[in-house]
Coordinates of C-alpha atoms in Angstrom, one line a residue:
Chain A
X931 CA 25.7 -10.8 1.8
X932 CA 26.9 -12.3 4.7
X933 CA 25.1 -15.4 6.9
X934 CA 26.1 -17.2 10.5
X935 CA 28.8 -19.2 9.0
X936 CA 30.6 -15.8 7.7
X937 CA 30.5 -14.0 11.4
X938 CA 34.4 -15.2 12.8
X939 CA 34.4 -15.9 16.6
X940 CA 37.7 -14.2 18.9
X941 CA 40.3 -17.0 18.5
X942 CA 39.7 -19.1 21.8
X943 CA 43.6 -19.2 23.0
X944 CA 43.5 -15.2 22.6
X945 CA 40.4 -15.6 24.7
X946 CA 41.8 -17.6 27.2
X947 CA 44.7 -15.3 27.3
X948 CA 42.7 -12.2 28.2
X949 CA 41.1 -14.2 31.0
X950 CA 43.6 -13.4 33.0
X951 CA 44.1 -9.8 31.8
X952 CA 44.2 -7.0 34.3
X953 CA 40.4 -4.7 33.6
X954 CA 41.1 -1.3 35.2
X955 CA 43.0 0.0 32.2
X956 CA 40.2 -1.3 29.9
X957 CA 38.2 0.5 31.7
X958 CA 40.3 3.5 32.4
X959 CA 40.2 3.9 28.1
X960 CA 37.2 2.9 28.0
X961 CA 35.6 5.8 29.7
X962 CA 38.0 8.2 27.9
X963 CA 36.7 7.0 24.9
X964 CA 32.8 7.2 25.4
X965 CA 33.8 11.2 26.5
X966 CA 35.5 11.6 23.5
X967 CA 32.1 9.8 21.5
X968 CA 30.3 12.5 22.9
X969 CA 32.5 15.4 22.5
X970 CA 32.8 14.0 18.4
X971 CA 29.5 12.7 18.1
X972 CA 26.7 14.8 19.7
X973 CA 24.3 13.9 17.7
X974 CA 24.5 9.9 18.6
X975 CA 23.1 11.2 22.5
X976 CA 20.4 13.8 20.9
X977 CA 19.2 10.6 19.0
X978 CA 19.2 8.3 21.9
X979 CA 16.9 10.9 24.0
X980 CA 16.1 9.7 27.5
X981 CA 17.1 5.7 26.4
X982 CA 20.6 8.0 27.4
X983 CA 20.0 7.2 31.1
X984 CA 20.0 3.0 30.4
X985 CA 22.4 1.3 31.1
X986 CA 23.8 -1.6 28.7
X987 CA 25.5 -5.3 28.7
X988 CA 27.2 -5.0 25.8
X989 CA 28.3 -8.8 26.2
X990 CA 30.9 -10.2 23.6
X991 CA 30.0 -13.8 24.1
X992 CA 33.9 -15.1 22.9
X993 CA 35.5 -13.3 24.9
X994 CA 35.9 -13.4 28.5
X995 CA 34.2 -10.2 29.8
X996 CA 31.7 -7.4 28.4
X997 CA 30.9 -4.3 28.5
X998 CA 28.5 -2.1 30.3
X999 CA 28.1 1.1 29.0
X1000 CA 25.9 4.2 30.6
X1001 CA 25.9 6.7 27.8
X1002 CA 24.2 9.4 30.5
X1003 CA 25.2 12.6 29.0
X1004 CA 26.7 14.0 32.6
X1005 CA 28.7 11.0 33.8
X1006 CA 29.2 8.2 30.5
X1007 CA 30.8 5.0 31.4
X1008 CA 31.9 2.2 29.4
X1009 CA 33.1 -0.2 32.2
X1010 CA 35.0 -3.6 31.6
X1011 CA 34.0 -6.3 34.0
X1012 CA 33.8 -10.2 34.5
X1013 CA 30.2 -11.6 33.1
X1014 CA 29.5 -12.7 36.9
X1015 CA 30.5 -9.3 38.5
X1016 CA 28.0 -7.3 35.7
X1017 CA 25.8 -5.7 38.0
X1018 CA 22.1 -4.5 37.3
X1019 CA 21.6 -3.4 33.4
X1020 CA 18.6 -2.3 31.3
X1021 CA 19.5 -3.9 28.3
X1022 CA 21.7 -6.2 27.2
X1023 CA 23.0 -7.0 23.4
X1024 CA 25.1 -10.6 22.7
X1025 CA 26.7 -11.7 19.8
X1026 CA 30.1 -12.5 18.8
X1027 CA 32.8 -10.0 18.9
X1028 CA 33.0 -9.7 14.9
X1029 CA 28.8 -9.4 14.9
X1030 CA 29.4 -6.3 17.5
X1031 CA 31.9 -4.6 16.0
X1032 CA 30.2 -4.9 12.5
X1033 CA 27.3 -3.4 13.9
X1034 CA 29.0 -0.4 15.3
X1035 CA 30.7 -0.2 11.6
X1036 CA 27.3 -0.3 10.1
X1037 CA 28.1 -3.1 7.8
X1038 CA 25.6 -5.4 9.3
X1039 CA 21.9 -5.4 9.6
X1040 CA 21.1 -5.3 13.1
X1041 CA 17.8 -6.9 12.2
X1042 CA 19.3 -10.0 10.1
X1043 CA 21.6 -10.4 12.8
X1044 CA 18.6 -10.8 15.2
X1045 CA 16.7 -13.2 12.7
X1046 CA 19.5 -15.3 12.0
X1047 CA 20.4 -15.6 15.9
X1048 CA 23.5 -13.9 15.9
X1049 CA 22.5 -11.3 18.2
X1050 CA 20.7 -12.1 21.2
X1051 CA 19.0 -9.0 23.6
X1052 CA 17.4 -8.9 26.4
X1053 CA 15.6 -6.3 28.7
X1054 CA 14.5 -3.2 27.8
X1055 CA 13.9 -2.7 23.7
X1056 CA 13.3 0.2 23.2
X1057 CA 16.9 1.4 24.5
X1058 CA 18.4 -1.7 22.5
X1059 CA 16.5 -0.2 19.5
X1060 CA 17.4 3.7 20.0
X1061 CA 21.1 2.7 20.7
X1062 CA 21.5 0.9 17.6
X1063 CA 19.7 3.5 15.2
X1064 CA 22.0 6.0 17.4
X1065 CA 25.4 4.4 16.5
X1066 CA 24.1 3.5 12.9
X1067 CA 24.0 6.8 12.0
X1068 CA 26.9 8.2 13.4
X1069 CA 29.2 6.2 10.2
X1070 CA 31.8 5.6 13.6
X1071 CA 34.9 3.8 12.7
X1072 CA 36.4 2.5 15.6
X1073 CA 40.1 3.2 14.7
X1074 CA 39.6 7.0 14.3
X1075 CA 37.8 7.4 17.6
X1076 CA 40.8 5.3 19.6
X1077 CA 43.2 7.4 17.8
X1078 CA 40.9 10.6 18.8
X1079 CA 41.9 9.5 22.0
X1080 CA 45.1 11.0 21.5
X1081 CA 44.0 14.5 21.3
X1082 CA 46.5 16.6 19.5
X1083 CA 48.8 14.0 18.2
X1084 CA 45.5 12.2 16.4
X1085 CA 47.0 13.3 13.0
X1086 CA 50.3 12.3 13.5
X1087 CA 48.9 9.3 15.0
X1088 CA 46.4 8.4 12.4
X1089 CA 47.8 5.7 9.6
X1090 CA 50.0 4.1 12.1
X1091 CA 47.2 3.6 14.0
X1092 CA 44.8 2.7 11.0
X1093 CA 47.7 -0.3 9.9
X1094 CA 48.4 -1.2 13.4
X1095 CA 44.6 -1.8 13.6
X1096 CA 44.2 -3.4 10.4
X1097 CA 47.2 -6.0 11.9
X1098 CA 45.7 -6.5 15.4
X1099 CA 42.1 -6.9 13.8
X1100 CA 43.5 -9.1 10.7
X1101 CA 45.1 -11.5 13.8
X1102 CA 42.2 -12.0 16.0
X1103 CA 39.5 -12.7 12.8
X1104 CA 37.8 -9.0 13.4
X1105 CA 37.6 -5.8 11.5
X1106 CA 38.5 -3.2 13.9
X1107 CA 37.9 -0.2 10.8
X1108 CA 35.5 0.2 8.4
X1109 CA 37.6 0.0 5.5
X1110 CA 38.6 -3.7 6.7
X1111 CA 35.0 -4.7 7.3
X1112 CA 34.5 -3.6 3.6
X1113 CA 37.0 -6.2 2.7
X1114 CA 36.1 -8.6 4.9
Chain B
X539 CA 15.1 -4.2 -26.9
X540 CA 14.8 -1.7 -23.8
X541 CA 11.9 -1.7 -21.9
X542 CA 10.2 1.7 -19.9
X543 CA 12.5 2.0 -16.9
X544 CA 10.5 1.8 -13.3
X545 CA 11.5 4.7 -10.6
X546 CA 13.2 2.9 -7.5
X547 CA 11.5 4.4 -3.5
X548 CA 14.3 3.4 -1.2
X549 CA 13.3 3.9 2.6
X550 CA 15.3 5.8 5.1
X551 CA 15.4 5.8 8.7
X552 CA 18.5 8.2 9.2
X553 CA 20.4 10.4 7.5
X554 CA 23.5 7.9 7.0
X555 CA 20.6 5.4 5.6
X556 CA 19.7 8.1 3.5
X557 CA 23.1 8.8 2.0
X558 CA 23.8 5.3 1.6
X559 CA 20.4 5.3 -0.2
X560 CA 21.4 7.7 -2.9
X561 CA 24.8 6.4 -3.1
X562 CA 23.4 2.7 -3.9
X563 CA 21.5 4.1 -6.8
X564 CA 17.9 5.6 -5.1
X565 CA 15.6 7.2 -7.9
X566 CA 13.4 8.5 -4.6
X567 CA 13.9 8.2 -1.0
X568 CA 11.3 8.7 1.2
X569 CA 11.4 8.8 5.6
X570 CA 9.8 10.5 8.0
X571 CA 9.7 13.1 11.0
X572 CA 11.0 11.9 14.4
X573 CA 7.6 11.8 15.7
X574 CA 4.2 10.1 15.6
X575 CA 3.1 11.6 12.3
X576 CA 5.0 8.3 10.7
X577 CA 4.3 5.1 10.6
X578 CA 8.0 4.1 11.4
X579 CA 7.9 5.7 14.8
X580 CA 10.6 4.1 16.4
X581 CA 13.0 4.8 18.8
X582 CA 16.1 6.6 17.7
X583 CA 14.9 6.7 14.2
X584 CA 14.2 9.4 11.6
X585 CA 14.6 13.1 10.9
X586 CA 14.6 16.3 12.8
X587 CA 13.7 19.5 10.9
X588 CA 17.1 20.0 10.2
X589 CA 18.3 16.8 9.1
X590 CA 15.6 16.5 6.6
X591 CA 16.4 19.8 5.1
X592 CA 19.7 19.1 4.5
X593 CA 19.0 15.7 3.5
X594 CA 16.7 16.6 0.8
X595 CA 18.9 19.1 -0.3
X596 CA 21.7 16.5 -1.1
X597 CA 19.0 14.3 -3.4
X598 CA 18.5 17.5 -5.3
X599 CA 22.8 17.8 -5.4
X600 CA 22.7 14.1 -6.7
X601 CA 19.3 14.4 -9.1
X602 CA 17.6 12.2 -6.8
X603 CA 14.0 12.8 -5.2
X604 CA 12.5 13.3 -1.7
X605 CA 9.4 11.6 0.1
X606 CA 7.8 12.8 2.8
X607 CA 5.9 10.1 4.6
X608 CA 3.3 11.7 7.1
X609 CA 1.0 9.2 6.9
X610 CA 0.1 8.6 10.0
X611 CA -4.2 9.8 11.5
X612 CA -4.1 12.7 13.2
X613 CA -5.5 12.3 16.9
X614 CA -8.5 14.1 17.9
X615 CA -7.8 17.3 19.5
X616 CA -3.9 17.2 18.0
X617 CA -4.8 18.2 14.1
X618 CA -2.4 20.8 14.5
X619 CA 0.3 18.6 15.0
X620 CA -0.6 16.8 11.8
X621 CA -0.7 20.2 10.1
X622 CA 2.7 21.6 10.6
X623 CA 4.5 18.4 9.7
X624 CA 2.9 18.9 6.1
X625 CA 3.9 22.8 6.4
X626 CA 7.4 22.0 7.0
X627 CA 7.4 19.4 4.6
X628 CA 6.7 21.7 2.2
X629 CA 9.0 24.6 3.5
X630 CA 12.0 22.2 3.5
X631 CA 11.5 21.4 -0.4
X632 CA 10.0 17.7 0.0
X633 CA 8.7 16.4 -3.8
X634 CA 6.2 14.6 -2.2
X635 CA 4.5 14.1 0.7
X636 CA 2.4 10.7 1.1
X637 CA -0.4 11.2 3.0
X638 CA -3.8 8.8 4.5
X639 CA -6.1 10.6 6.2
X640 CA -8.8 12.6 4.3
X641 CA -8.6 15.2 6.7
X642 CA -4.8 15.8 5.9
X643 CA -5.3 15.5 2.3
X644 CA -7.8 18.1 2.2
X645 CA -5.4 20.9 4.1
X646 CA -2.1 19.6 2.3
X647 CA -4.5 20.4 -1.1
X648 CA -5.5 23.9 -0.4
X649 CA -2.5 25.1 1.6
X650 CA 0.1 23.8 -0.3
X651 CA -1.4 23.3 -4.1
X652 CA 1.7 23.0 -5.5
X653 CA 2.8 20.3 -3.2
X654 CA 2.2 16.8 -5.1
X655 CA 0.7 14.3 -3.1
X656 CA 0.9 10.9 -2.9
X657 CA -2.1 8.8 -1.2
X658 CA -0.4 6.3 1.1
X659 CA -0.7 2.6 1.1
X660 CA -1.9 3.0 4.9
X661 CA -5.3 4.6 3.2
X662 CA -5.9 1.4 1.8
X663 CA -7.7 2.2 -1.9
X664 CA -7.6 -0.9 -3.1
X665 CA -10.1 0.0 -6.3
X666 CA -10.6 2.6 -9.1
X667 CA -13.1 4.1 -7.7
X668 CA -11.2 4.8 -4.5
X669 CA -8.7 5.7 -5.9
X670 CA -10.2 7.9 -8.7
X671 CA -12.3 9.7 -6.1
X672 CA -8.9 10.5 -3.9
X673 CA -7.6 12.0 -7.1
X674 CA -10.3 14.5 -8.5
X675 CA -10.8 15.2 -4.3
X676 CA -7.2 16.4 -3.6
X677 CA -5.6 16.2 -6.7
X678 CA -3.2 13.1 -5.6
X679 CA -0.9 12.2 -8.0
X680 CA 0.0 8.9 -6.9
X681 CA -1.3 5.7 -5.0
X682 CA 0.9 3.2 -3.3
X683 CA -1.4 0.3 -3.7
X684 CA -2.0 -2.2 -0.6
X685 CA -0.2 -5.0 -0.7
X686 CA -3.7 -7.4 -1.0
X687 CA -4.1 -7.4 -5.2
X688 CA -2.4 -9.7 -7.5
X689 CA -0.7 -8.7 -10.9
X690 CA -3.9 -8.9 -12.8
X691 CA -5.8 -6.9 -10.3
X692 CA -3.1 -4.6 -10.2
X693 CA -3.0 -4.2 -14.0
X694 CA -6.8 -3.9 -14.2
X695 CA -6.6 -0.5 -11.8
X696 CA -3.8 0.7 -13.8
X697 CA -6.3 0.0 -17.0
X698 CA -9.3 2.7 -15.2
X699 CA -7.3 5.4 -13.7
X700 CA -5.3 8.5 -14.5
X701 CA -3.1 8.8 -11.9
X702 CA 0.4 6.6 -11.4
X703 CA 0.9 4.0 -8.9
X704 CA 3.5 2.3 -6.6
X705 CA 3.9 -1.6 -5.4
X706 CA 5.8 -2.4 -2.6
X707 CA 8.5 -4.6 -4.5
X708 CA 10.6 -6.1 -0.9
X709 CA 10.7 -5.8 2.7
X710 CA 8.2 -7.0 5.4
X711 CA 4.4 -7.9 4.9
X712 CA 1.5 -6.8 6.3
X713 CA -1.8 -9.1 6.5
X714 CA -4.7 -6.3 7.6
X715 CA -6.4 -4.6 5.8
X716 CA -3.9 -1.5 5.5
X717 CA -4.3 1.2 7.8
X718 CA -6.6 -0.5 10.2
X719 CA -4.7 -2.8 12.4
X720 CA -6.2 -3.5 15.4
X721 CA -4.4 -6.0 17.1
X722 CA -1.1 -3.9 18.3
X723 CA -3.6 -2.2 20.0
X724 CA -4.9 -4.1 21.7
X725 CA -2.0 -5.8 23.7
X726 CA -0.2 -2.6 23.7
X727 CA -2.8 0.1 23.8
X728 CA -0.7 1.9 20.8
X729 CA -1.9 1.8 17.3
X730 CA 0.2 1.8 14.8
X731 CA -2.1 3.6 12.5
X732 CA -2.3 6.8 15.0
X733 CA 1.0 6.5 17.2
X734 CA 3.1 5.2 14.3
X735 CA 4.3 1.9 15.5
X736 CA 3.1 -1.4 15.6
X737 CA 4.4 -3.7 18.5
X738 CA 6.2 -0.5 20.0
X739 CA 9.7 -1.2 21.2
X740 CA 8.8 -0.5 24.2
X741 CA 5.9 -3.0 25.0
X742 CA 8.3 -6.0 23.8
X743 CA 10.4 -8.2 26.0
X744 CA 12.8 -11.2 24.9
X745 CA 13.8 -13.6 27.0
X746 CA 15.9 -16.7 27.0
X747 CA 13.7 -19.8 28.5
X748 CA 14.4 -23.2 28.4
X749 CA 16.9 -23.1 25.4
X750 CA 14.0 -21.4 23.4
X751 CA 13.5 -17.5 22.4
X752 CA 10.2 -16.1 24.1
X753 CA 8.8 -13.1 22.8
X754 CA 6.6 -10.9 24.0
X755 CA 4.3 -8.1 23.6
X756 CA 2.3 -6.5 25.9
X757 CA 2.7 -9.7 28.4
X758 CA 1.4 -11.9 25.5
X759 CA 3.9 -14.7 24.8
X760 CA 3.7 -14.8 20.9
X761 CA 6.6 -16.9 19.8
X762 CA 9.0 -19.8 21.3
X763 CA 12.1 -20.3 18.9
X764 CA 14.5 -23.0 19.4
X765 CA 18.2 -22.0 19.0
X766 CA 18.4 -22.7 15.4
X767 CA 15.4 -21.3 14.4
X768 CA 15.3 -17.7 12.8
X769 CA 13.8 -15.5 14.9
X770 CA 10.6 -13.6 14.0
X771 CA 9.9 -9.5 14.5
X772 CA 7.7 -9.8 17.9
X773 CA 4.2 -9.1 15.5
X774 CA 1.1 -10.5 16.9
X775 CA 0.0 -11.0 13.1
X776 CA 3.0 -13.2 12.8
X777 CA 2.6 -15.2 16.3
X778 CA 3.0 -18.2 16.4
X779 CA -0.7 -19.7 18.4
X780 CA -2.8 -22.4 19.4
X781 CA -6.4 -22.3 18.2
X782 CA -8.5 -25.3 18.0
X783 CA -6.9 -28.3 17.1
X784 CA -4.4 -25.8 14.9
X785 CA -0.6 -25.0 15.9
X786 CA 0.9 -22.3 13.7
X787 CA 0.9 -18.8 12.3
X788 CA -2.5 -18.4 12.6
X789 CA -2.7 -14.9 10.7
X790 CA 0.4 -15.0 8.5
X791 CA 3.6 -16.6 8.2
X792 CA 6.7 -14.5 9.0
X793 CA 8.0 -14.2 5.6
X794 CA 9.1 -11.0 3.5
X795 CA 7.7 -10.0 0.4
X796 CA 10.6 -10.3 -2.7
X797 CA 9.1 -9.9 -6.1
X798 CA 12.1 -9.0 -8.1
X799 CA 11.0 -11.9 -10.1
X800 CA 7.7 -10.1 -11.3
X801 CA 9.5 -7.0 -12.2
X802 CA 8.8 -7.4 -15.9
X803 CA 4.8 -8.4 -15.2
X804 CA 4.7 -5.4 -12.8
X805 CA 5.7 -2.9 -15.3
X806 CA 3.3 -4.5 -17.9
X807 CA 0.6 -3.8 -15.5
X808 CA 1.5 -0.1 -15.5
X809 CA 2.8 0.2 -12.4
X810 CA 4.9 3.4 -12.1
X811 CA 7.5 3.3 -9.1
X812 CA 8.7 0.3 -7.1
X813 CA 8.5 0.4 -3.1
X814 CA 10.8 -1.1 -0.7
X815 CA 10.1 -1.2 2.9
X816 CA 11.9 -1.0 6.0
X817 CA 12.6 2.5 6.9
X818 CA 12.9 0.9 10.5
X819 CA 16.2 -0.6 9.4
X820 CA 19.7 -0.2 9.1
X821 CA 22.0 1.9 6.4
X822 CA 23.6 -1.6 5.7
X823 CA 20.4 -3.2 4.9
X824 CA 19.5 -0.2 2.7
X825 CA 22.5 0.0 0.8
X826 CA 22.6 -4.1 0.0
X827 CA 18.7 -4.0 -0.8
X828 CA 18.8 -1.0 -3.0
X829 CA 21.8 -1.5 -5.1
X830 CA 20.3 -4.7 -5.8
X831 CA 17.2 -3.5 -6.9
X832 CA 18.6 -0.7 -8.8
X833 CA 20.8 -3.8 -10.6
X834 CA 17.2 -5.3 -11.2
X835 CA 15.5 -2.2 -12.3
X836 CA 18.3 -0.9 -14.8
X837 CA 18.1 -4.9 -16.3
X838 CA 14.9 -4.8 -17.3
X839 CA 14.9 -1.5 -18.6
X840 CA 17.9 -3.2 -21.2
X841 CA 16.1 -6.2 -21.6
X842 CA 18.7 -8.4 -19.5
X843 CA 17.3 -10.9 -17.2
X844 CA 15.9 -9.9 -13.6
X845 CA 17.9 -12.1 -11.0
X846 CA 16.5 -12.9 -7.8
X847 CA 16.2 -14.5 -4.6
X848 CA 19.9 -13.0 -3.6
X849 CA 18.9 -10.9 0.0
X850 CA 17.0 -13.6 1.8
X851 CA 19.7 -13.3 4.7
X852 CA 18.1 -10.0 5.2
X853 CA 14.7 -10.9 5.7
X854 CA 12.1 -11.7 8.0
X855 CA 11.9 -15.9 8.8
X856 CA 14.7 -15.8 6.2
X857 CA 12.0 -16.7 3.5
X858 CA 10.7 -15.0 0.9
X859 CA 7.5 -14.8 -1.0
X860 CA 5.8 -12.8 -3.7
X861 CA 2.5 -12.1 -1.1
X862 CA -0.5 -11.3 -2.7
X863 CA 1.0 -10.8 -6.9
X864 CA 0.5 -14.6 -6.9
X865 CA -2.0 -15.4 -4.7
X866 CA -1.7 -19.1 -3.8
X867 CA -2.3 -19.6 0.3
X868 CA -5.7 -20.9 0.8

């Protein structure tokens, strides 16, 4: 059982490091990688229904930019850009790094996180509310779908990637697979 | 010295939850279709046709049972609706399906007789009589009793009927009168008796003002939460509201039920199965929930000590209570 205290923040020199890092190419993989969500995951958009259209601040709040992701089935999105330069969202879903990712991993509670004031949302709640019982059940581990990303060389790819992940996450305080969430 | 070992109902909102669910150590999971014949009608929740077959079909793999909540009323001039969800409840090969309306009970009885039925804690029979009358009526084998009696009132109905019955042993309260909440419908215009969701996602709005929480449903601010307060589910039974000379939770406090600690006066009453709530939640909250109770069930039954108190992180105003069982509020 976990509580506030246990949820690490991003490491604020990395933070202030990635101030000044370039986004295009965040968002360049990022895209790539909510195609490849759909392509792997169909059931995550038949689940979300017409919340699919929203569009979402998914707003890391230690590190210097979020998220906005527009899962719309013809044209998904999952843009990197600077808090100030966010545009118009539906939704939007804040919380440390760590609380995020754990979410997407399913090891957290969604709802705990929301009582103990961990998570913070805003907007429209009934697309916060389908997109988190959407991912939940999808069992996603972040690892595999970046190494997805690699098409044909995924299997060749795969436990470098898993222990090069398990490094970066172990570094910055956050699980970026599900196994290390387990041990966390 | 053992002691009679009490059936665990786990809840389920997805098919991950309801793996996890079995994998924690369910006796019985029960969800619903991804529609308004549930109570847990949320969105981007529960089962199509096809993910409950196949879920049901891996508790039977794993010697584990199935419950079919449709226990929602059926609108007026939508029966039908009603009526197939029971049909392919029974087609998929639920064990169960809980039911509340009369109306359902009646066609679940006579077109599927060899469908057991349980009467659903949304009908609200609250005596033996009740009760008794929905068993010889429809042949319901069990009754999830509202959560409104204490241990000894529990233990008294156990003491005039035939049929078994269920407690809701963790998860979220309710202060109504089971089954006929009014007051979701009237700032939303949604019941959650007939649509299948109180305080609908969909009529709710957060907002950060002033350094506090605001939430709201329907347009009616019902809470302000400074930053270290927990926040509350946006419930107009759980508001927080002015009245009189009175500042508070004027209906009920928002705290979660937990009575792991009356486990062992529970199944002295006779109660049956153990319930816990929050289909609406996720597969991480089910799996820490449930293997915890399982832990607390299989102690009993060996005559270890029941230990409790150990998911309030998980709950509601992160505080517990054991509700009506020990009825002390005034």
């Amino acid at each position: 059982m976990w509580n506030s205290k246990d949820i690490p923040l991003f490491p604020a020199v990395g933070a202030a490091v990635l101030r000044f890092a370039p986004l295009t190419p965040l968002s360049l993989a990022g895209a790539h990688l909510v195609k490849t969500l759909i392509r792997r995951h169909p059931s995550l958009f038949a689940r979300l229904g017409e919340q699919a259209d929203k569009t979402f601040l998914i707003d890391p709040t230690d590190l210097p930019f979020a998220f906005r992701l527009a899962p719309h089935v013809d044209a998904p999105s999952l843009e990197t850009v600077r808090r100030e330069d966010a545009g118009a969202w539906d939704a939007r879903i804040g919380g440390p790094l760590a609380a995020l990712l754990g979410l997407v991993h399913g090891v957290y509670d969604g709802d705990a996180l929301f009582f103990s004031r961990d998570l913070v949302i805003e907007g429209d709640t009934e697309a916060v509310l389908a997109l988190r019982n959407a991912i939940d059940n999808e069992e996603i581990d972040l690892a595999t779908e970046l190494t997805a990303l690699l098409g044909p060389l995924e299997h060749l790819a795969a436990a470098p990637a898993r222990r090069v992940s398990s490094l970066v996450g172990s570094w910055f305080g956050v699980a970026l697979t599900r196994e290390d969430e387990r041990h966390a | 010295m053992s002691a009679r070992k009490l059936e665990l109902v786990c809840p389920a909102g997805t098919p991950a939850a309801f793996r996890a669910a079995i994998d924690a150590g369910a006796h019985t999971v029960y969800c619903g279709f991804n529609d308004e014949t549930n109570a847990r009608n949320f969105p981007g929740l529960n089962f199509s046709r096809d993910e409950l077959g196949a879920s049901i079909a891996h508790a039977h793999k794993k010697g584990a049972h199935t419950l079919v909540a449709i226990n929602t009323f059926p609108r007026a001039g939508a029966v039908g609706f009603w009526h197939k969800a029971v049909d392919d409840a029974a087609r998929l090969g639920a064990d169960a399906v809980i039911l509340a309306d009369i109306g359902l009970l009646d066609y679940a009885s006579k077109k599927h007789p060899n469908l057991r039925l349980h009467l659903s804690v949304q009908a609200a029979a609250a005596n033996s009589d009740a009760i008794a009358f929905y068993a010889r009526a429809f042949g319901v084998k069990r009754v999830v009793l509202p959560r409104v009696l204490t241990v000894q009132e529990i233990a008294a109905i156990n003491r005039d009927i035939e049929i078994e019955t269920e407690v809701f042993i963790f998860g979220g309260l309710c202060v109504m009168a089971e089954g006929r909440c009014s007051l979701s419908s009237y700032a939303t215009g949604k019941s959650p008796n007939m649509n299948g969701a109180c305080s609908p996602a969909s009529h709710v709005e957060y907002r950060e003002e002033d350094g506090e929480l605001v939430s709201r449903l329907g347009g009616f601010a019902i809470h302000r939460v400074g930053a270290s307060e927990p926040a509350p589910y946006p419930t107009l039974c759980k508001g927080c509201f002015e009245a009189g000379d009175y500042k508070g939770h004027v209906f009920e406090d928002p705290s979660s039920l937990d009575a792991a600690a009356l486990i062992p006066q529970l199944a002295e009453a006779g109660v049956t199965a153990l319930k816990i709530e929050g289909r609406q939640r996720s597969r991480s909250y089910t799996e820490s929930v449930v293997r915890n109770f399982r832990k607390a069930v299989d102690d009993y039954a060996a005559g270890r000590p029941v230990v409790a108190g150990a998911l309030r992180d998980l709950t509601e105003g992160q505080t517990t209570t054991a509700g009506s069982y020990r009825k002390t509020w005034r």
